[in-house]
CSV table of C-alpha atoms in Angstrom, one decimal:
chain,number,residue,atom,x,y,z
S,1,MET,CA,70.1,96.4,148.7
S,2,LYS,CA,69.1,92.8,148.7
S,3,ASN,CA,72.1,90.8,150.1
S,4,PRO,CA,71.4,87.6,152.0
S,5,ASP,CA,75.2,87.2,152.3
S,6,ILE,CA,75.2,89.9,154.9
S,7,LYS,CA,74.4,88.6,158.4
S,8,ILE,CA,73.3,90.9,161.2
S,9,LEU,CA,72.9,90.0,164.9
S,10,VAL,CA,70.1,91.7,166.8
S,11,ALA,CA,70.1,91.6,170.6
S,12,ASP,CA,67.2,93.2,172.5
S,13,ASP,CA,65.2,92.0,175.4
S,14,ASP,CA,62.1,93.8,174.1
S,15,ASP,CA,60.3,91.0,172.2
S,16,SER,CA,58.2,93.3,170.0
S,17,LEU,CA,61.0,95.6,169.1
S,18,ARG,CA,63.3,92.7,168.4
S,19,ARG,CA,60.7,91.1,166.1
S,20,VAL,CA,60.1,94.4,164.2
S,21,LEU,CA,63.8,95.0,163.7
S,22,GLU,CA,64.3,91.4,162.6
S,23,PHE,CA,61.4,91.8,160.1
S,24,GLN,CA,62.7,95.2,158.8
S,25,LEU,CA,66.2,93.9,158.2
S,26,GLN,CA,65.0,90.8,156.5
S,27,GLU,CA,62.7,92.9,154.3
S,28,ALA,CA,65.9,94.9,153.4
S,29,GLY,CA,67.5,91.7,152.3
S,30,PHE,CA,69.7,90.8,155.2
S,31,GLU,CA,70.1,87.5,157.0
S,32,VAL,CA,69.2,88.2,160.7
S,33,VAL,CA,69.8,86.3,163.9
S,34,ALA,CA,67.9,87.7,166.8
S,35,VAL,CA,68.4,87.0,170.5
S,36,SER,CA,66.9,88.3,173.7
S,37,ASN,CA,69.8,89.0,176.0
S,38,GLY,CA,73.5,89.9,176.0
S,39,ALA,CA,74.7,86.5,177.1
S,40,GLN,CA,73.0,84.8,174.1
S,41,ALA,CA,74.3,87.5,171.8
S,42,LEU,CA,77.9,86.9,172.9
S,43,GLU,CA,77.5,83.1,172.6
S,44,VAL,CA,76.1,83.5,169.0
S,45,PHE,CA,78.6,86.2,168.1
S,46,SER,CA,81.5,84.0,169.3
S,47,GLY,CA,80.4,81.1,167.0
S,48,ASP,CA,79.6,82.8,163.8
S,49,ASP,CA,80.7,85.7,161.6
S,50,PHE,CA,78.4,88.7,161.5
S,51,ASP,CA,78.8,91.8,159.3
S,52,CYS,CA,77.0,94.0,161.9
S,53,VAL,CA,75.5,93.8,165.4
S,54,ILE,CA,72.6,95.8,166.7
S,55,THR,CA,72.4,95.6,170.5
S,56,ASP,CA,70.3,97.2,173.2
S,57,TRP,CA,72.2,99.0,175.9
S,58,ARG,CA,70.3,97.6,178.8
S,59,MET,CA,69.7,93.9,178.7
S,60,PRO,CA,69.6,91.0,181.2
S,61,GLN,CA,72.6,88.8,181.9
S,62,LEU,CA,75.1,90.9,179.9
S,63,SER,CA,74.7,94.6,179.3
S,64,GLY,CA,75.3,96.3,175.9
S,65,LEU,CA,78.5,97.8,177.3
S,66,GLU,CA,79.8,94.4,178.4
S,67,PHE,CA,78.8,92.8,175.1
S,68,ILE,CA,80.7,95.5,173.1
S,69,GLU,CA,83.8,95.1,175.2
S,70,ARG,CA,83.8,91.2,174.9
S,71,ALA,CA,82.7,91.2,171.3
S,72,GLY,CA,85.5,93.7,170.5
S,73,ALA,CA,88.0,91.3,171.9
S,74,ILE,CA,86.7,88.5,169.6
S,75,ARG,CA,86.3,90.5,166.4
S,76,SER,CA,87.0,94.2,166.6
S,77,GLU,CA,86.2,94.9,163.0
S,78,THR,CA,82.5,94.0,163.3
S,79,PRO,CA,80.6,97.3,163.7
S,80,ILE,CA,78.2,97.4,166.6
S,81,VAL,CA,75.2,99.8,166.7
S,82,VAL,CA,73.7,100.5,170.1
S,83,ILE,CA,70.0,101.2,170.5
S,84,THR,CA,68.5,102.4,173.8
S,85,ALA,CA,65.4,104.0,175.3
S,86,PHE,CA,67.7,105.6,177.8
S,87,GLY,CA,69.6,107.9,175.5
S,88,ASP,CA,71.7,110.7,177.1
S,89,VAL,CA,75.0,112.2,176.1
S,90,GLU,CA,76.9,110.4,178.8
S,91,THR,CA,75.6,107.0,177.7
S,92,ALA,CA,76.3,107.7,174.0
S,93,VAL,CA,79.9,108.8,174.8
S,94,GLN,CA,80.4,105.6,176.9
S,95,ALA,CA,79.1,103.4,174.1
S,96,MET,CA,81.3,105.1,171.5
S,97,ARG,CA,84.4,105.0,173.7
S,98,SER,CA,83.8,101.3,174.3
S,99,GLY,CA,83.9,100.6,170.6
S,100,ALA,CA,80.3,101.1,169.3
S,101,PHE,CA,80.0,102.3,165.7
S,102,ASP,CA,76.9,104.4,166.4
S,103,PHE,CA,74.2,105.0,169.0
S,104,ILE,CA,70.5,105.4,168.3
S,105,THR,CA,67.8,106.4,170.7
S,106,LYS,CA,64.5,104.6,170.8
S,107,PRO,CA,62.0,105.1,169.3
S,108,PHE,CA,63.6,105.3,165.9
S,109,ASP,CA,62.1,104.9,162.4
S,110,ARG,CA,62.9,102.3,159.9
S,111,THR,CA,64.8,104.7,157.6
S,112,ALA,CA,67.2,105.7,160.4
S,113,ILE,CA,68.1,102.2,161.4
S,114,LEU,CA,68.6,101.0,157.8
S,115,LEU,CA,70.8,104.0,157.0
S,116,THR,CA,72.8,103.4,160.1
S,117,VAL,CA,73.2,99.7,159.2
S,118,GLN,CA,74.3,100.6,155.7
S,119,ARG,CA,76.9,103.0,157.1
S,120,ALA,CA,78.1,100.4,159.6
S,121,LEU,CA,78.5,97.8,156.9
S,122,LYS,CA,80.6,100.1,154.7
S,123,TYR,CA,82.7,100.9,157.8
S,124,GLY,CA,83.1,97.2,158.5
S,125,GLU,CA,84.2,96.5,154.9
S,126,ILE,CA,86.9,99.2,155.1
S,127,LEU,CA,88.2,97.8,158.4
S,128,SER,CA,88.2,94.2,157.0
S,129,GLU,CA,90.2,95.4,153.9
S,130,ASN,CA,92.8,97.1,156.0
């Protein structure tokens, strides 16, 4: 699914994971903007249109939860996928209630993240059409 017209924002304070995600998504044909904290993510998100966001739950300056809430106020139709190493049911429920499209626990494999992104993109298309 090569589509450089699809832009994905990746926000994670783990440098190596962020680079791997960025590479995998670019290899899949997406344009990727990667940042290292929630405040940067919100600033970039506010100034550009993204088709999907992948954000860590625990980040400096602005948590994933705060990002989801603020990003949702800017563009609620953009699907947000939360990734975290601290995955428990309570956190997942909190993420979904705050507006996340999906919740993935680290470590995850390439297939899982790409399938989730494809589902999120389809969901975002449907929301944009309505």
